[in-house]
Amino acid sequence: MSQTPPAGGHALAQIISDRLGKAERLRNRGEPPWGVDFHPSSSCAAAAALVPEAPGEEGEPLSVAGRLLALRSSGGIVFADCHDESGALQLVASREGSQPELVERLGELDPGDIVGARGRPFRTQRGEPSLRLEGLVLLAKALRPPADKRRGLTDPEQRYRRRYLDLLSEPGARQLFRQRSDIIRGLRRALDERGFLEVETPVLQPIPGGGDARPFSTHHNALGSDLYLRIALELYLKRLLVGGFERVYELGPVFRNEGVSPRHNPEFTLLEIYQAYGNLASMQELCQDLVGAAVRAAGSSPALESERGLVSLEPPFPARPMAELVAELTGLDPEPLWEDPDRFLQEVMRLGVEPPAQASPGRLLFAVYDQLVEPNLLGPCFVTQYPVEVSPLARLGPDPRFVERFELVVAGRELANAFSELNDPLEQRRRLTEQARLRAQGEEEAQPFDEDFVEALEHGMPPAGGIGIGVDRLVMLVTGARSIRDVLLFPALRPSPGEA
RNA sequence: GCCGCCAUGGCGCAGUGGUAGCGCAGGGGCCUUUUAAGCCCAGGGUCGCAGGUUCGAAUCCUGCUGGCGGCACCA
């Protein structure tokens, strides 16, 4: 390994080469730059708390481990900021207070290096909690420098592509992902307390059902069959209701072969819950409870600043039929138009709404709601009475044009989707047959027919309530994140040219 | 998939037609209490990629790649 920097080379190449040289010199001295064990007795934050108040006084010896993010050498004294997950502690080596060798060794380390340090806690003249070094061991030499110490990593591409650098240089990033974990744990705890069983169903499915979305496809070599990554959890969880489990949920990734945006990632985390002998009312209550659990777990206030304005997540959330919201917010009353689809279509187009391919009254109503009402609905609001045409898995309501379904809308976004589940196998067969017909006509998002699922219903599924919650969007809402990429550790990006 | 904006040393930025500059980081040196330490010295990029216009392009044009935002689809 050459120790001479390349003449006229790239700055980064020079840095790496220089650091490699340092690593090599350490190795030659019998100090391996990687792979040494070290077990700190204390976290940096805990050590800082043990520092005596009086200047000049020293505490009992202890050890910490972490990454050096700044080194300041001033002649015979060297300061280094050691960071671990808990916080930071300043390491100090001075000719009068430590072995001279330690001053030397600390001084030749680089920002980014991970070290183990032993010493006595004390306070510097300026009052900074510090550790007077009595021992120092390099645990991992960093060959590349950390991000800019002043500004951190501001290029969003780099933040997402090399998340570890973002986490390292932005304390807020780590905090956000800790909140995400807290929220997910809060949801699980709330469900566990209510007697729900967490299950795992296939990610690879022969028929990707339960939602309207285009799937990713793959192939199983040994089986010689095509498989799809699941777009929803619904049909397998309902099979479990047939099987006698009465309260089940699954929280995990689903995959949709669709566009990427600040609110969409091709893989995202979905929570689906099914409760035998539940209905729409029990799902509303559960939904409110879970949103509340998420807010509490995140340590957030129920009064949240969203892109659309201030939102209060204090229950209860009001419930409003879709047709009522449309009439109120667009002035278009769907009721008198229901028997006159042609006029309905005209009125819809007059509002500037892109009409659906199949212009039935229900689809027209949904189009107006979807394009004009939902995006402007601050909420929280349970939007109820969805047209049957757009809800092939939900039970009909008293008015057979509509199903017993709600979506929870907050700040113009769907946060949850719930039904009284359809358990009539004959009706389900008709609805899925209709979906298959639309699919054959080229509607790629219509649901494929799943004979095995219908057969399961023919064995008898108890009446049930079910709900799906977009976990990433819930996390965004309660943490105030603007982009879904901010709440996903490794969001979807195109492969960079170098790794394509 | 469509539209708009962006792309300069490791990081953050300036430079809108005459052959690139600043701060941080990195290298050498001074300094025993610093904490965005300070001071001195030297170094590093041909300006995302490929073409084109021009006597001459980081700077104008075209295409491509990547990112961001919006639309479409959806959660």
CSV table of N, CA and C (backbone and C1' of nucleotides) in Angstrom, one decimal, chain B residues 7-38:
chain,number,residue,atom,x,y,z
B,7,A,P,-27.8,23.6,-12.0
B,7,A,O5',-27.4,22.1,-11.7
B,7,A,C5',-27.0,21.6,-10.4
B,7,A,C4',-26.3,20.3,-10.5
B,7,A,C3',-25.1,20.4,-11.4
B,7,A,O3',-23.8,20.3,-10.8
B,7,A,C1',-26.7,18.7,-12.2
B,8,U,P,-23.3,19.8,-9.5
B,8,U,O5',-21.7,20.1,-9.7
B,8,U,C5',-21.1,19.8,-11.0
B,8,U,C4',-20.0,20.7,-11.2
B,8,U,C3',-19.0,20.9,-10.1
B,8,U,O3',-18.1,19.9,-10.0
B,8,U,C1',-19.6,23.0,-11.0
B,9,G,P,-18.2,18.9,-8.7
B,9,G,O5',-16.7,18.8,-8.4
B,9,G,C5',-16.3,17.8,-7.5
B,9,G,C4',-14.8,18.0,-7.3
B,9,G,C3',-14.3,17.7,-5.8
B,9,G,O3',-13.8,16.3,-5.8
B,9,G,C1',-13.3,19.7,-6.7
B,10,G,P,-14.6,15.1,-6.1
B,10,G,O5',-15.1,14.8,-4.6
B,10,G,C5',-15.6,13.5,-4.3
B,10,G,C4',-16.0,13.5,-2.9
B,10,G,C3',-17.0,14.5,-2.5
B,10,G,O3',-18.3,14.0,-2.7
B,10,G,C1',-15.2,14.7,-1.0
B,11,C,P,-19.5,15.0,-3.2
B,11,C,O5',-19.8,15.9,-1.9
B,11,C,C5',-20.5,15.3,-0.8
B,11,C,C4',-20.6,16.3,0.3
B,11,C,C3',-21.3,17.6,-0.2
B,11,C,O3',-22.7,17.5,-0.2
B,11,C,C1',-19.4,18.2,1.0
B,12,G,P,-23.6,18.3,-1.3
B,12,G,O5',-23.4,19.8,-0.7
B,12,G,C5',-24.0,20.2,0.5
B,12,G,C4',-23.8,21.6,0.8
B,12,G,C3',-24.1,22.6,-0.3
B,12,G,O3',-25.5,22.9,-0.4
B,12,G,C1',-22.0,23.1,0.6
B,13,C,P,-26.1,23.4,-1.7
B,13,C,O5',-25.0,24.5,-2.1
B,13,C,C5',-25.3,25.6,-2.9
B,13,C,C4',-24.3,26.7,-2.7
B,13,C,C3',-24.0,27.6,-3.9
B,13,C,O3',-25.0,28.6,-4.1
B,13,C,C1',-21.9,27.0,-2.9
B,14,A,P,-25.3,29.0,-5.6
B,14,A,O5',-24.0,29.8,-6.1
B,14,A,C5',-23.7,31.1,-5.4
B,14,A,C4',-22.5,31.7,-5.9
B,14,A,C3',-22.4,32.0,-7.4
B,14,A,O3',-23.2,33.1,-7.8
B,14,A,C1',-20.3,31.4,-6.6
B,15,G,P,-23.8,33.1,-9.3
B,15,G,O5',-22.5,33.1,-10.3
B,15,G,C5',-21.8,34.3,-10.5
B,15,G,C4',-20.5,33.9,-11.2
B,15,G,C3',-20.7,33.5,-12.7
B,15,G,O3',-20.8,34.6,-13.6
B,15,G,C1',-19.2,32.0,-11.5
B,16,U,P,-22.2,35.0,-14.3
B,16,U,O5',-21.8,35.2,-15.8
B,16,U,C5',-21.3,34.2,-16.6
B,16,U,C4',-22.2,33.9,-17.8
B,16,U,C3',-22.9,35.1,-18.3
B,16,U,O3',-22.1,35.8,-19.2
B,16,U,C1',-24.4,33.2,-18.1
B,17,G,P,-22.4,36.5,-20.7
B,17,G,O5',-21.6,35.5,-21.7
B,17,G,C5',-21.2,34.2,-21.3
B,17,G,C4',-20.0,33.8,-22.1
B,17,G,C3',-19.0,34.8,-22.4
B,17,G,O3',-18.0,34.7,-21.4
B,17,G,C1',-19.4,33.3,-24.2
B,18,G,P,-16.9,35.7,-21.2
B,18,G,O5',-15.6,34.9,-21.8
B,18,G,C5',-15.2,33.7,-21.2
B,18,G,C4',-13.8,33.4,-21.7
B,18,G,C3',-12.7,34.3,-21.2
B,18,G,O3',-12.1,33.6,-20.2
B,18,G,C1',-12.7,34.2,-23.6
B,19,U,P,-10.6,33.8,-19.8
B,19,U,O5',-10.0,32.4,-20.3
B,19,U,C5',-9.6,31.4,-19.4
B,19,U,C4',-10.1,30.1,-19.8
B,19,U,C3',-9.5,28.9,-19.0
B,19,U,O3',-10.2,28.8,-17.8
B,19,U,C1',-9.5,28.4,-21.3
B,20,A,P,-9.4,28.1,-16.6
B,20,A,O5',-9.6,29.3,-15.6
B,20,A,C5',-9.6,29.1,-14.2
B,20,A,C4',-10.9,29.3,-13.6
B,20,A,C3',-11.0,29.0,-12.1
B,20,A,O3',-10.7,30.3,-11.4
B,20,A,C1',-12.8,27.9,-13.2
B,21,G,P,-9.3,30.4,-10.8
B,21,G,O5',-9.6,30.4,-9.2
B,21,G,C5',-9.9,31.6,-8.6
B,21,G,C4',-11.2,31.6,-7.8
B,21,G,C3',-11.2,30.8,-6.5
B,21,G,O3',-10.4,31.5,-5.5
B,21,G,C1',-13.2,30.6,-7.6
B,22,C,P,-9.9,30.8,-4.2
B,22,C,O5',-11.2,30.8,-3.3
B,22,C,C5',-11.7,32.1,-2.8
B,22,C,C4',-13.0,31.9,-2.0
B,22,C,C3',-12.9,30.9,-0.9
B,22,C,O3',-12.2,31.4,0.3
B,22,C,C1',-14.9,30.5,-2.1
B,23,G,P,-11.5,30.4,1.3
B,23,G,O5',-12.7,29.7,2.1
B,23,G,C5',-13.5,30.5,3.0
B,23,G,C4',-14.6,29.7,3.5
B,23,G,C3',-14.2,28.3,4.1
B,23,G,O3',-13.7,28.5,5.5
B,23,G,C1',-16.0,28.0,2.7
B,24,C,P,-12.6,27.5,6.0
B,24,C,O5',-13.4,26.1,6.1
B,24,C,C5',-14.4,25.9,7.1
B,24,C,C4',-15.1,24.6,6.8
B,24,C,C3',-14.2,23.4,6.9
B,24,C,O3',-13.9,22.9,8.2
B,24,C,C1',-15.7,23.2,5.0
B,25,A,P,-12.5,22.2,8.5
B,25,A,O5',-12.6,20.9,7.6
B,25,A,C5',-13.5,19.9,7.9
B,25,A,C4',-13.5,18.8,6.9
B,25,A,C3',-12.1,18.2,6.7
B,25,A,O3',-11.7,17.2,7.7
B,25,A,C1',-13.1,18.6,4.6
B,26,G,P,-10.2,17.2,8.2
B,26,G,O5',-9.4,16.7,6.9
B,26,G,C5',-9.6,15.4,6.4
B,26,G,C4',-8.7,15.2,5.2
B,26,G,C3',-7.3,15.6,5.3
B,26,G,O3',-6.5,14.6,6.0
B,26,G,C1',-8.1,16.6,3.3
B,27,G,P,-5.4,15.0,7.0
B,27,G,O5',-4.2,15.5,5.9
B,27,G,C5',-3.6,14.6,5.0
B,27,G,C4',-2.5,15.3,4.3
B,27,G,C3',-1.5,16.0,5.2
B,27,G,O3',-0.5,15.1,5.8
B,27,G,C1',-2.1,17.4,3.4
B,28,G,P,0.0,15.5,7.2
B,28,G,O5',1.0,16.7,6.9
B,28,G,C5',2.2,16.5,6.2
B,28,G,C4',2.9,17.8,6.1
B,28,G,C3',3.1,18.5,7.5
B,28,G,O3',4.2,18.0,8.2
B,28,G,C1',2.4,20.1,5.9
B,29,G,P,4.1,18.1,9.8
B,29,G,O5',4.1,19.6,10.1
B,29,G,C5',5.4,20.3,10.0
B,29,G,C4',5.2,21.8,10.2
B,29,G,C3',4.7,22.2,11.6
B,29,G,O3',5.8,22.2,12.6
B,29,G,C1',3.6,23.5,10.0
B,30,C,P,5.5,22.0,14.1
B,30,C,O5',4.8,23.4,14.6
B,30,C,C5',5.6,24.6,14.6
B,30,C,C4',4.8,25.7,15.0
B,30,C,C3',4.1,25.6,16.4
B,30,C,O3',5.0,25.7,17.5
B,30,C,C1',2.6,26.5,14.8
B,31,C,P,4.8,24.8,18.7
B,31,C,O5',3.4,25.3,19.4
B,31,C,C5',3.4,26.7,19.9
B,31,C,C4',2.0,27.0,20.2
B,31,C,C3',1.2,26.1,21.1
B,31,C,O3',1.6,26.3,22.5
B,31,C,C1',-0.2,26.6,19.3
B,32,U,P,1.8,25.0,23.5
B,32,U,O5',0.3,25.1,24.2
B,32,U,C5',-0.8,24.6,23.5
B,32,U,C4',-1.7,24.0,24.6
B,32,U,C3',-2.0,25.0,25.7
B,32,U,O3',-3.3,25.3,25.5
B,32,U,C1',-1.4,22.8,26.6
B,33,U,P,-4.1,26.5,26.1
B,33,U,O5',-5.5,25.8,26.2
B,33,U,C5',-6.2,25.5,25.1
B,33,U,C4',-7.6,25.2,25.5
B,33,U,C3',-8.0,26.2,26.6
B,33,U,O3',-8.6,27.4,26.1
B,33,U,C1',-8.4,24.0,27.3
B,34,U,P,-9.9,27.8,25.3
B,34,U,O5',-10.2,26.7,24.1
B,34,U,C5',-9.6,26.9,22.9
B,34,U,C4',-10.0,25.7,22.0
B,34,U,C3',-11.4,25.6,21.7
B,34,U,O3',-11.7,26.4,20.5
B,34,U,C1',-10.7,23.5,22.5
B,35,U,P,-13.2,27.1,20.3
B,35,U,O5',-14.1,25.8,20.2
B,35,U,C5',-14.2,25.0,19.1
B,35,U,C4',-15.1,23.9,19.4
B,35,U,C3',-16.6,24.3,19.7
B,35,U,O3',-17.3,24.4,18.4
B,35,U,C1',-15.8,22.7,21.2
B,36,A,P,-18.7,25.2,18.3
B,36,A,O5',-19.1,24.9,16.8
B,36,A,C5',-18.9,23.7,16.2
B,36,A,C4',-18.3,23.9,14.8
B,36,A,C3',-16.9,24.4,14.8
B,36,A,O3',-16.1,23.3,14.2
B,36,A,C1',-18.2,25.7,13.4
B,37,A,P,-14.8,22.8,15.0
B,37,A,O5',-14.2,24.2,15.5
B,37,A,C5',-12.8,24.4,15.5
B,37,A,C4',-12.6,25.7,16.2
B,37,A,C3',-11.7,26.7,15.4
B,37,A,O3',-12.4,27.5,14.5
B,37,A,C1',-11.0,26.4,17.7
B,38,G,P,-11.6,28.0,13.1
B,38,G,O5',-10.4,28.8,13.7
B,38,G,C5',-10.6,30.1,14.3
B,38,G,C4',-9.3,30.7,14.7
B,38,G,C3',-8.3,30.8,13.6
B,38,G,O3',-8.5,32.0,12.9
B,38,G,C1',-7.3,29.8,15.5
